[in-house]
PDB file of C-alpha atoms and ligand atoms in Angstrom:
ATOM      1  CA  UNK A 300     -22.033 -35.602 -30.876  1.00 58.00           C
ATOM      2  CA  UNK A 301     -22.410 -34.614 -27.201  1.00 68.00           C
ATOM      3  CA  UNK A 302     -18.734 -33.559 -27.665  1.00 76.00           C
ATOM      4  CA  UNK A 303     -19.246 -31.518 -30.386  1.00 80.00           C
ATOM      5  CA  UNK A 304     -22.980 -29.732 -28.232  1.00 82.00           C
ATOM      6  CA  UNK A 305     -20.407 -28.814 -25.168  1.00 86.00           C
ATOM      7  CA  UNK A 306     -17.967 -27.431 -27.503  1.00 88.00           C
ATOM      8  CA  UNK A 307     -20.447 -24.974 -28.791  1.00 88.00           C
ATOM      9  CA  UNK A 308     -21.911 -24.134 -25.840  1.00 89.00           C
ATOM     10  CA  UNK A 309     -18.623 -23.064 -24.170  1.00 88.00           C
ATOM     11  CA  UNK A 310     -17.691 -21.139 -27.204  1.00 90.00           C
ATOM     12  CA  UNK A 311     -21.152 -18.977 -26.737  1.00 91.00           C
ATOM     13  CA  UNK A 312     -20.833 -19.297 -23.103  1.00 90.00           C
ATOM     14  CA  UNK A 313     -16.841 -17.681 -23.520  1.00 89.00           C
ATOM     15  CA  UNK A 314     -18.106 -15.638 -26.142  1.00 92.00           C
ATOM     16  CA  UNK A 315     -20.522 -13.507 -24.206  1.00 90.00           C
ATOM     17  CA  UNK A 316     -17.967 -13.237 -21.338  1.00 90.00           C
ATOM     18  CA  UNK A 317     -16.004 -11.554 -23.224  1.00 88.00           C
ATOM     19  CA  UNK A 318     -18.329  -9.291 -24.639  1.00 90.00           C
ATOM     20  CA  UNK A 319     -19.774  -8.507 -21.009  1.00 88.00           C
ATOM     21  CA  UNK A 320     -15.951  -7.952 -20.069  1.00 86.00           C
ATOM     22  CA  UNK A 321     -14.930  -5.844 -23.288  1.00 87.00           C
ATOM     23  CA  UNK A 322     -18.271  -3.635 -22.349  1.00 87.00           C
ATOM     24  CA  UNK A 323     -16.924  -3.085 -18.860  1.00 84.00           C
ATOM     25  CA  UNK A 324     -13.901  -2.207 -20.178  1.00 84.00           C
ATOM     26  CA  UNK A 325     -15.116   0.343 -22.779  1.00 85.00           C
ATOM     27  CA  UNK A 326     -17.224   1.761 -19.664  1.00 85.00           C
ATOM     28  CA  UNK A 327     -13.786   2.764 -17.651  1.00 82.00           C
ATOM     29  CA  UNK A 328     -13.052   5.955 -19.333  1.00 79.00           C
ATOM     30  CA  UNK A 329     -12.522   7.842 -15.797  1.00 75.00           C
ATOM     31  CA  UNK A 330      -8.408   8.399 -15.855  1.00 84.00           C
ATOM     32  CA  UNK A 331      -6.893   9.846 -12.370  1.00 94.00           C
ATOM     33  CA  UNK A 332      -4.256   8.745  -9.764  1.00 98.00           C
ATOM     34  CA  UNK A 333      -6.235   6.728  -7.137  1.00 98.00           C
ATOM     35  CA  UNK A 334      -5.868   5.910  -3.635  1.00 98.00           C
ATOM     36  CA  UNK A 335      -5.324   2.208  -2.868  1.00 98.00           C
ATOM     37  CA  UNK A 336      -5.215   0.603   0.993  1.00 98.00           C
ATOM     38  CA  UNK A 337      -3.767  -2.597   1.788  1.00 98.00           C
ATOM     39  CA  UNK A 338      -4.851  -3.001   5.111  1.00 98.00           C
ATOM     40  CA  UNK A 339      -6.230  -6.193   7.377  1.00 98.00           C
ATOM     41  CA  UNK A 340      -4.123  -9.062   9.432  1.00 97.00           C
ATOM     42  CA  UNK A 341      -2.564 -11.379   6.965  1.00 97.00           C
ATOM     43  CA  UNK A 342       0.885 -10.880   5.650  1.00 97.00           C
ATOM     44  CA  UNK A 343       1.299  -9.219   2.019  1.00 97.00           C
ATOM     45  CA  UNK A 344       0.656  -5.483   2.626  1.00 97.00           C
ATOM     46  CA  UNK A 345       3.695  -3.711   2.444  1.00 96.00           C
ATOM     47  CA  UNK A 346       4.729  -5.999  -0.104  1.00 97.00           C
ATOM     48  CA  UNK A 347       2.027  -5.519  -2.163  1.00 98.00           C
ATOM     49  CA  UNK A 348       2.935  -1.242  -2.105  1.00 98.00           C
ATOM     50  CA  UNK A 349       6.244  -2.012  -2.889  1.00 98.00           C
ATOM     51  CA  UNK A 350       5.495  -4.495  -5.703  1.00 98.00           C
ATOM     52  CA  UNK A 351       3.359  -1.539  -7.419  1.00 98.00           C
ATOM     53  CA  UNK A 352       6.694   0.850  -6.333  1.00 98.00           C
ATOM     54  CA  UNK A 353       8.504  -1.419  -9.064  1.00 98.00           C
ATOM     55  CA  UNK A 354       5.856  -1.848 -11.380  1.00 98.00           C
ATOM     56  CA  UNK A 355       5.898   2.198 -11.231  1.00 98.00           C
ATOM     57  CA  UNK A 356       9.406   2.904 -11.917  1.00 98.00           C
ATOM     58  CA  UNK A 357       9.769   0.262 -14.521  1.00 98.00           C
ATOM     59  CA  UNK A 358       7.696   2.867 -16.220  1.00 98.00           C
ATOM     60  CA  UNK A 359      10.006   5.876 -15.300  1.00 98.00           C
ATOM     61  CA  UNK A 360       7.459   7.450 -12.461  1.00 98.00           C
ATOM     62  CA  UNK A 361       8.297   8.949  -9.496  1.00 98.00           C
ATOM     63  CA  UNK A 362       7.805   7.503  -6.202  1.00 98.00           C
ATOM     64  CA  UNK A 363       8.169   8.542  -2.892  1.00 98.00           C
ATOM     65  CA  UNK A 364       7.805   6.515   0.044  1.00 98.00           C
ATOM     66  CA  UNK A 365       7.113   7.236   3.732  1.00 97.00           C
ATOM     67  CA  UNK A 366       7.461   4.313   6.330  1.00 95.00           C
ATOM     68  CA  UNK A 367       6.083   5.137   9.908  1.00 92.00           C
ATOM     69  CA  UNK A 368       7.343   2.298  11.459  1.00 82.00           C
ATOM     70  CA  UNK A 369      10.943   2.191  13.408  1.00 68.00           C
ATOM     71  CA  UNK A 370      13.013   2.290  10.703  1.00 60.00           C
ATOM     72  CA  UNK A 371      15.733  -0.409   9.645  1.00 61.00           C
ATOM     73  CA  UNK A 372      17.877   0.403   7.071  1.00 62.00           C
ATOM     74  CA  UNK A 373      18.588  -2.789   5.664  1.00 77.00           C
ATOM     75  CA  UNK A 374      15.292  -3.462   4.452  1.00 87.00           C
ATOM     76  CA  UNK A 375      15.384  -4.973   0.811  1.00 92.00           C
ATOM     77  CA  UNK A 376      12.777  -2.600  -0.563  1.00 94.00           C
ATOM     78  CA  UNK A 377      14.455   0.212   0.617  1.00 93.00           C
ATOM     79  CA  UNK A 378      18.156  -1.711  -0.672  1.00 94.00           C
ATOM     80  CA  UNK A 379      16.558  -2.091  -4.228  1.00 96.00           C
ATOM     81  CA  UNK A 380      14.281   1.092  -4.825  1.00 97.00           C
ATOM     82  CA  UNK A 381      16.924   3.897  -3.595  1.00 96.00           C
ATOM     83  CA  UNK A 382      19.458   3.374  -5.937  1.00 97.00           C
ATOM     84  CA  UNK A 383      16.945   3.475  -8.782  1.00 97.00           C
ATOM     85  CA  UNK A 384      15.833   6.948  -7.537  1.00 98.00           C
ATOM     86  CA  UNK A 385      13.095   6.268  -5.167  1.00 98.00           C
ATOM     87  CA  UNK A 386      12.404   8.593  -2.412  1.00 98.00           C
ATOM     88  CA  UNK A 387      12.435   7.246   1.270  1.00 95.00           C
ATOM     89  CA  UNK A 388      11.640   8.928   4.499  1.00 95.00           C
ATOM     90  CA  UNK A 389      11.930   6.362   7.460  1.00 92.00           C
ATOM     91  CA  UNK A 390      10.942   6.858  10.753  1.00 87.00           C
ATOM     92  CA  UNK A 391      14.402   6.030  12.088  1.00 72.00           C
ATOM     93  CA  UNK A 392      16.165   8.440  15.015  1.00 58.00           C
ATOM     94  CA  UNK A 393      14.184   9.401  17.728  1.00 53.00           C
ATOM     95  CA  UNK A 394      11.536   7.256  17.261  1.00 54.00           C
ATOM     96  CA  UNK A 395      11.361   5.400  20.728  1.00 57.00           C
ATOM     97  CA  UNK A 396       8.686   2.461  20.356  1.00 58.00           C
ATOM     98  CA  UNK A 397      10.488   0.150  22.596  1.00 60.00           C
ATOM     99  CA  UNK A 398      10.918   3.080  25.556  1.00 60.00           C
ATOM    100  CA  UNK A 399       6.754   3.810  24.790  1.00 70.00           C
ATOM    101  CA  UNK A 400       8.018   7.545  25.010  1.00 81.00           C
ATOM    102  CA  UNK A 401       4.714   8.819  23.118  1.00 83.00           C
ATOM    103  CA  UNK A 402       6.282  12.417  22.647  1.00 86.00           C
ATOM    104  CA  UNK A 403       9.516  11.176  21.247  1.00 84.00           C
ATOM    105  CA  UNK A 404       6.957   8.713  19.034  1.00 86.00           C
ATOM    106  CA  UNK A 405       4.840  11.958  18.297  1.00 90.00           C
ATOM    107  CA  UNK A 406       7.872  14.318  17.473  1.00 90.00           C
ATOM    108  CA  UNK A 407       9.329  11.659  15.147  1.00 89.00           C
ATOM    109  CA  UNK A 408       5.777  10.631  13.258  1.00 93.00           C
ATOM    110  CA  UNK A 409       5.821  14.664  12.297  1.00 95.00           C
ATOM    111  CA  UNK A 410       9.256  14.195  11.001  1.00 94.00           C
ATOM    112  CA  UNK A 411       8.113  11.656   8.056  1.00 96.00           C
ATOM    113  CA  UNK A 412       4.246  13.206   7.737  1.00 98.00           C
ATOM    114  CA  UNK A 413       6.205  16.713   7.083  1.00 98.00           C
ATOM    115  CA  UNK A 414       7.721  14.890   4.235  1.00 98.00           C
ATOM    116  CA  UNK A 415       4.799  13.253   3.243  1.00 98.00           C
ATOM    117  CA  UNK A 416       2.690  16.017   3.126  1.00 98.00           C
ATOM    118  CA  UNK A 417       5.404  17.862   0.891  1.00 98.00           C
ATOM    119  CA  UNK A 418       5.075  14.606  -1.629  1.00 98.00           C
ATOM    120  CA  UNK A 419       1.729  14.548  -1.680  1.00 98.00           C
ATOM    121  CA  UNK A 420       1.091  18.704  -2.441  1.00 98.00           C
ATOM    122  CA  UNK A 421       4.217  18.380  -5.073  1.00 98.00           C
ATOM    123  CA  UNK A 422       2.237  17.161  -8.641  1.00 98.00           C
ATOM    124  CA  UNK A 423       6.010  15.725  -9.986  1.00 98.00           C
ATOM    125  CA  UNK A 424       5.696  12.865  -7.809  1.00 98.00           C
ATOM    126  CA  UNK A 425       3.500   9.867  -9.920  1.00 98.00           C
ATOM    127  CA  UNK A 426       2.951   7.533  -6.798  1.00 98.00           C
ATOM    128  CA  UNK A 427       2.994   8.213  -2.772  1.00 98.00           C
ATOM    129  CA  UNK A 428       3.423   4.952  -0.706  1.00 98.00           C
ATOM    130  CA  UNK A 429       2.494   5.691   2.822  1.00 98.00           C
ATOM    131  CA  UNK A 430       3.565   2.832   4.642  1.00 96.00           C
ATOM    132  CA  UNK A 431       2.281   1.827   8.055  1.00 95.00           C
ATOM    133  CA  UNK A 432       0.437   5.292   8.506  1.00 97.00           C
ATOM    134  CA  UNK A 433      -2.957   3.179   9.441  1.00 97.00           C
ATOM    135  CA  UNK A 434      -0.824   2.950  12.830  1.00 93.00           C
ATOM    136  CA  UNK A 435      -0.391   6.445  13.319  1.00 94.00           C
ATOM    137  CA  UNK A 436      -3.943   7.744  13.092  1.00 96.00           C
ATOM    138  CA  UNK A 437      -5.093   4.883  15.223  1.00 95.00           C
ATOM    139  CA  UNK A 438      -2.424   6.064  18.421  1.00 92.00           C
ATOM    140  CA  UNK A 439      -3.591   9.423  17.385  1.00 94.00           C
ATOM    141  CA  UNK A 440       0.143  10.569  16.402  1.00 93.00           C
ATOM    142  CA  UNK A 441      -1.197  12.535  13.641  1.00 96.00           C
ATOM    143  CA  UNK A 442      -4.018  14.369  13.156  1.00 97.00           C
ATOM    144  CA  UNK A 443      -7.011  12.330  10.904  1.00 97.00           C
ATOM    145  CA  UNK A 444      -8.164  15.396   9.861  1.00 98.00           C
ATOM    146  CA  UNK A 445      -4.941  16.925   8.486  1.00 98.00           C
ATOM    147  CA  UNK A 446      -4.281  13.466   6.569  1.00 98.00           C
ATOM    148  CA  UNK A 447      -7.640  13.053   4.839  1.00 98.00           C
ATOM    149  CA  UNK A 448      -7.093  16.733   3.523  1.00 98.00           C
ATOM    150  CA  UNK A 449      -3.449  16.128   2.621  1.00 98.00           C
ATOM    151  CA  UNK A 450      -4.706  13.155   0.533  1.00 98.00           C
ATOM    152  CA  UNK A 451      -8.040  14.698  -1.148  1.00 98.00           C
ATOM    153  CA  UNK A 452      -5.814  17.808  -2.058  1.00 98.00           C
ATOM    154  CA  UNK A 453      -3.189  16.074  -3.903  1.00 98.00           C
ATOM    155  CA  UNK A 454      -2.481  16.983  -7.450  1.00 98.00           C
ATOM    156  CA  UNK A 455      -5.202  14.907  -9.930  1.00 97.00           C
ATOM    157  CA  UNK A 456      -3.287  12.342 -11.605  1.00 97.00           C
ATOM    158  CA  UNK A 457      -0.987  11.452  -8.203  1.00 98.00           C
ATOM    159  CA  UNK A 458      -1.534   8.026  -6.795  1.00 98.00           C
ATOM    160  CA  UNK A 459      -0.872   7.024  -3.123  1.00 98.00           C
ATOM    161  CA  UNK A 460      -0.748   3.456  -1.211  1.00 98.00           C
ATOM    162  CA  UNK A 461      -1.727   3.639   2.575  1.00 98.00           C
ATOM    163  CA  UNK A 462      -0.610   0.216   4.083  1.00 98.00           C
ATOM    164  CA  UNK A 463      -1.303  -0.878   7.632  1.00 97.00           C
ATOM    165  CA  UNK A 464      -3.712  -3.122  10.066  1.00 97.00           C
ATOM    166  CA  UNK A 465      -6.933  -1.809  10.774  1.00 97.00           C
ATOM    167  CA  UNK A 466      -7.583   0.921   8.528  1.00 98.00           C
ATOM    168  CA  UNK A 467      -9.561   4.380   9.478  1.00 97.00           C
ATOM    169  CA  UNK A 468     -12.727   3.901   7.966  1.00 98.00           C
ATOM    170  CA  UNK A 469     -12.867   7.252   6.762  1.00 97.00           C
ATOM    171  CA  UNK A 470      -9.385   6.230   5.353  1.00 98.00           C
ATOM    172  CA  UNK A 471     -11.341   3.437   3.775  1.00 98.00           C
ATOM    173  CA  UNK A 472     -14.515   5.546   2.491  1.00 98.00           C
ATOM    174  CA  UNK A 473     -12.158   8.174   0.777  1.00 98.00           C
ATOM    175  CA  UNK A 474      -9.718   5.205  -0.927  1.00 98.00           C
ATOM    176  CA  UNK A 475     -10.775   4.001  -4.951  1.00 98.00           C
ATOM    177  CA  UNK A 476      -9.455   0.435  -4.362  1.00 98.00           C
ATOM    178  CA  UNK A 477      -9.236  -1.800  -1.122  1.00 98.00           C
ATOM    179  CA  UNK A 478      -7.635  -4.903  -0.796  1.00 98.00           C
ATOM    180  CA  UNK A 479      -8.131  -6.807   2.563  1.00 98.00           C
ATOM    181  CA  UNK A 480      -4.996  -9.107   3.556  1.00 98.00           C
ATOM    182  CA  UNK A 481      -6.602 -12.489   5.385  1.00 97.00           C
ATOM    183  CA  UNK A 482      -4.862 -14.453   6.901  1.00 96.00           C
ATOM    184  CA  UNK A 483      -4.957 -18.235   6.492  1.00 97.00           C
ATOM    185  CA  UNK A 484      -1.749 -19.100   7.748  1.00 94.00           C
ATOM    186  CA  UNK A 485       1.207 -17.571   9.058  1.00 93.00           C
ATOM    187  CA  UNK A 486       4.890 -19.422   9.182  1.00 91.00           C
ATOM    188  CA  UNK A 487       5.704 -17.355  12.231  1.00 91.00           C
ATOM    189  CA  UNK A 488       2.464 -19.311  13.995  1.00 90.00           C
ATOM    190  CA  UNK A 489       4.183 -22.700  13.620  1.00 92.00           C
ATOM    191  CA  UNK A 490       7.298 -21.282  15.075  1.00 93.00           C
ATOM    192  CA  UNK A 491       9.181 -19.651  11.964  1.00 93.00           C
ATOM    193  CA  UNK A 492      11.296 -16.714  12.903  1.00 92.00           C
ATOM    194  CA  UNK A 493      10.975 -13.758  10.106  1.00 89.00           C
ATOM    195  CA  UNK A 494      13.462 -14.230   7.502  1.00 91.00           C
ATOM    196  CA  UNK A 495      15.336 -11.793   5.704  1.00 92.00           C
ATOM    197  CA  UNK A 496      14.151 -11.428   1.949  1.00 93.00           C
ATOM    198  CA  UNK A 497      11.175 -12.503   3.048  1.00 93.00           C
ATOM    199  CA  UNK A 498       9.960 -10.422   5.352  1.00 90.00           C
ATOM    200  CA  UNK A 499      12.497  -6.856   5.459  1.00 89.00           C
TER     201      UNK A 499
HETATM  202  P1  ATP B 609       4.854  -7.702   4.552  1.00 75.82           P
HETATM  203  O1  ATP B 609       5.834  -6.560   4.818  1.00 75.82           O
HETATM  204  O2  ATP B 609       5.532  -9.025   4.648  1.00 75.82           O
HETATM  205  O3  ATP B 609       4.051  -7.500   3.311  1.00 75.82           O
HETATM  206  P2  ATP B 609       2.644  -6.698   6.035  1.00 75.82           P
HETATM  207  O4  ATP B 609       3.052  -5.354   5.598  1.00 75.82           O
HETATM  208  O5  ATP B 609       1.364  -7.259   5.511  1.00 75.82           O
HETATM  209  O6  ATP B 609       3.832  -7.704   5.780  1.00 75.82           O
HETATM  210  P3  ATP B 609       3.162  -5.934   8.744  1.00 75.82           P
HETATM  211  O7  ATP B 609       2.389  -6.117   9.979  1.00 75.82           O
HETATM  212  O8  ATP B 609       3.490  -4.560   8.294  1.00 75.82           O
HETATM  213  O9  ATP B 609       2.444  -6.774   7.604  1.00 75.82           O
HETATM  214  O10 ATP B 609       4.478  -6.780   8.805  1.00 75.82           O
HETATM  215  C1  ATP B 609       5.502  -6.575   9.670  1.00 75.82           C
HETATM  216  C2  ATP B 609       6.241  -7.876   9.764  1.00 75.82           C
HETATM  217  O11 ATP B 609       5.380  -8.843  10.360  1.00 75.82           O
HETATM  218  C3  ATP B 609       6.668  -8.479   8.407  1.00 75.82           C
HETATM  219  O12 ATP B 609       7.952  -8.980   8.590  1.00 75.82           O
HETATM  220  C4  ATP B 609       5.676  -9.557   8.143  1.00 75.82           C
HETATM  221  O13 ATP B 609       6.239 -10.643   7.452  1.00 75.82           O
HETATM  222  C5  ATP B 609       5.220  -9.959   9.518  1.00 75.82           C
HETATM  223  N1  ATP B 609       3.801 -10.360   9.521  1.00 75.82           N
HETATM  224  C6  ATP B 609       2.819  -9.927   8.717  1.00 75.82           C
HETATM  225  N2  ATP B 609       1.637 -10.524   8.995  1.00 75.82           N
HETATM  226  C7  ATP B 609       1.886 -11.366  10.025  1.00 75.82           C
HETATM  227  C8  ATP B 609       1.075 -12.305  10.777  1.00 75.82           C
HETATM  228  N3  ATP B 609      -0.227 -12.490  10.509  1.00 75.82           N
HETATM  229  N4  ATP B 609       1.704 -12.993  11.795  1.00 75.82           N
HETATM  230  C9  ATP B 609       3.002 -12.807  12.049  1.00 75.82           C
HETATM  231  N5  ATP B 609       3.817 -11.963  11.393  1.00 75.82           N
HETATM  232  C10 ATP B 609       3.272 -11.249  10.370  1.00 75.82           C
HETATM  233 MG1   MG B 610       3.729  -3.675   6.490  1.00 75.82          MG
END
């Protein structure tokens, strides 16, 4: 009897769930690319931009990706994603983190925003990932200014994925999704040297 009481109450319980959800749903009608960040401490940013990168060209889009971070070239997303046509510009030659040579830094962040900015003005391109760039706007490589405007300008139905720790809030303010990476626990804490295929 009491069985047969919780059984219907779930039913109307799960019922009106999904008529609150399928109401939500009907209420999304807005359709244009978006900007998403990944930003905070924990582990799971880049990967996260490069998951969506897949999801993407399983669907035939184009992608583009800029990494401002000292590029390596062996780095599995980069392994996987060129072959299938995906556009990378790493910050590789020049860029001098190790020598903290902030003109040689400065000169080579231009390099990949040139690129970027070219991606993001061009309407072909589906998806922009712009990985690390949080970085760059914090050591005031590039200009915040000229990046907001780059982004806000780009063609309607272009999405773009700015990765990196500690996110400009006006970064933040101007993005349609943010997802905050905490972390809880990090192998390299307990000793764990970065693996390959796990993370580059
Ligand atoms: P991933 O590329 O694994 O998604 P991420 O993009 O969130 O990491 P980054 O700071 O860009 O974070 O990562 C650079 C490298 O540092 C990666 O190899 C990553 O595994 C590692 N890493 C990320 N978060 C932490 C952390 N909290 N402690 C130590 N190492 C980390
Ligand atoms: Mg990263």
């Amino acid at each position: 009897m009491e069985t047969r009481a919780n059984d219907a109450r779930h039913r109307q319980r799960q019922q009106k769930l999904k008529e609150q959800v399928e109401a939500r749903v009907a209420a999304a009608t807005g359709k244009k690319g978006i900007l998403i960040v990944f930003t905070g401490n924990g582990k799971g940013k880049s990967t996260a931009a490069f998951g969506t990168v897949t999801r993407a060209v399983g669907h035939g889009k184009t992608v583009g990706v800029a990494q401002f971070i000292k590029g390596q070239w062996d780095n599995g997303e980069y392994n996987t994603l060129h072959p299938l046509g995906v556009e990378f510009h790493i910050m590789g030659t020049g860029f001098t983190w190790e020598t903290q040579n902030r003109e040689a830094d400065i000169a080579a962040a231009l390099v990949v925003w040139t690129e970027a900015q070219r991606m993001l003005a061009d309407p072909q391109y589906d998806l922009v990932v712009l990985d690390e760039l949080t970085y760059m706007l914090a050591y005031h490589y590039l200009d915040t200014d000229a990046v907001i405007a780059a982004i806000t300008a780009r063609p309607a139905q272009q999405s773009v994925i700015v990765t990196g720790r500690g996110c400009h809030a006006r970064l933040l303010d101007l993005a349609d999704t943010v997802s905050e990476m905490r972390p809880v626990k990090h192998a390299f804490d307990s000793g764990i040297q970065a693996q390959v295929g796990i993370d580059w």
